[in-house]
Amino acid sequence: EHVEDVKSAIKNLVDSATTEVWISTPNNDEETPSNPFHVREYTAKEMYDLLVPYGKVKIHHWDTFELLNTDTKVSPLIYKITL
């Protein structure tokens, strides 16, 4: 949410990792980001779709670490990408 070119940022993270990548972000479907320092915020589905080309993606609740689906409205979320 803090970078203009999110696809390049994700690719750089994946290229630097050996087995997995963890990313946390708000889950927001509003047009205006909830944080003034965010370039853009993504829904769980949007972020999942950006990450899945790089490996197996699991979505977790930030506080409880419960596994969630792409239709969740919980925020913030943690994404685990297993390469």
Tab-separated table of C-alpha atoms in Angstrom:
chain	number	residue	atom	x	y	z
A	1	GLU	CA	0.000	0.000	0.000
A	2	HIS	CA	3.007	2.313	0.357
A	3	VAL	CA	4.462	1.929	-3.149
A	4	GLU	CA	3.325	3.064	-6.587
A	5	ASP	CA	4.506	-0.043	-8.454
A	6	VAL	CA	3.154	-2.839	-6.254
A	7	LYS	CA	3.792	-5.572	-8.837
A	8	SER	CA	7.512	-4.758	-8.992
A	9	ALA	CA	7.701	-4.530	-5.202
A	10	ILE	CA	6.114	-7.972	-4.816
A	11	LYS	CA	8.420	-9.444	-7.478
A	12	ASN	CA	11.462	-8.004	-5.671
A	13	LEU	CA	10.325	-9.558	-2.377
A	14	VAL	CA	9.738	-12.937	-4.002
A	15	ASP	CA	13.058	-12.816	-5.875
A	16	SER	CA	14.860	-12.084	-2.587
A	17	ALA	CA	13.163	-14.864	-0.616
A	18	THR	CA	14.044	-18.536	-0.482
A	19	THR	CA	10.907	-20.301	0.771
A	20	GLU	CA	8.185	-17.830	1.755
A	21	VAL	CA	7.135	-14.180	1.878
A	22	TRP	CA	4.859	-12.518	4.456
A	23	ILE	CA	2.970	-9.308	3.656
A	24	SER	CA	0.537	-7.397	5.851
A	25	THR	CA	-1.926	-4.831	4.573
A	26	PRO	CA	-5.325	-3.333	5.343
A	27	ASN	CA	-8.343	-4.978	3.746
A	28	ASN	CA	-10.144	-1.993	2.275
A	29	ASP	CA	-12.553	-1.685	-0.632
A	30	GLU	CA	-13.035	2.074	-0.222
A	31	GLU	CA	-11.859	4.370	-3.000
A	32	THR	CA	-9.888	6.546	-0.568
A	33	PRO	CA	-7.218	4.782	1.535
A	34	SER	CA	-7.777	4.709	5.286
A	35	ASN	CA	-4.210	5.933	5.865
A	36	PRO	CA	-2.981	9.176	4.233
A	37	PHE	CA	0.442	7.572	3.615
A	38	HIS	CA	-1.043	4.738	1.549
A	39	VAL	CA	-0.924	5.043	-2.222
A	40	ARG	CA	-3.640	2.423	-2.552
A	41	GLU	CA	-5.339	-0.193	-0.411
A	42	TYR	CA	-6.531	-3.567	-1.654
A	43	THR	CA	-9.318	-5.983	-0.876
A	44	ALA	CA	-8.307	-9.483	0.151
A	45	LYS	CA	-9.279	-10.733	-3.327
A	46	GLU	CA	-7.253	-8.044	-5.112
A	47	MET	CA	-4.143	-8.754	-3.032
A	48	TYR	CA	-4.610	-12.519	-3.414
A	49	ASP	CA	-4.784	-12.112	-7.193
A	50	LEU	CA	-1.535	-10.084	-7.162
A	51	LEU	CA	0.266	-12.714	-5.059
A	52	VAL	CA	-0.990	-16.066	-6.379
A	53	PRO	CA	1.207	-16.070	-9.525
A	54	TYR	CA	4.217	-16.400	-7.187
A	55	GLY	CA	3.119	-19.392	-5.143
A	56	LYS	CA	0.579	-20.796	-2.704
A	57	VAL	CA	-1.160	-17.942	-0.834
A	58	LYS	CA	-2.825	-18.162	2.569
A	59	ILE	CA	-4.718	-15.253	4.120
A	60	HIS	CA	-4.588	-14.822	7.899
A	61	HIS	CA	-6.324	-12.573	10.400
A	62	TRP	CA	-3.774	-10.086	11.822
A	63	ASP	CA	-4.621	-10.673	15.507
A	64	THR	CA	-5.767	-14.295	15.706
A	65	PHE	CA	-3.856	-15.746	12.726
A	66	GLU	CA	-7.088	-17.528	11.732
A	67	LEU	CA	-7.157	-18.650	8.091
A	68	LEU	CA	-9.577	-16.582	6.009
A	69	ASN	CA	-11.021	-16.554	2.491
A	70	THR	CA	-10.741	-13.834	-0.150
A	71	ASP	CA	-14.259	-12.600	0.636
A	72	THR	CA	-13.361	-11.630	4.220
A	73	LYS	CA	-14.084	-8.114	5.482
A	74	VAL	CA	-11.620	-8.430	8.401
A	75	SER	CA	-8.767	-5.928	8.483
A	76	PRO	CA	-5.778	-5.864	8.614
A	77	LEU	CA	-4.657	-9.109	7.008
A	78	ILE	CA	-1.449	-11.082	6.672
A	79	TYR	CA	-0.638	-12.940	3.462
A	80	LYS	CA	1.773	-15.884	3.408
A	81	ILE	CA	3.199	-16.804	0.018
A	82	THR	CA	4.926	-20.179	-0.080
A	83	LEU	CA	7.279	-20.209	-3.035
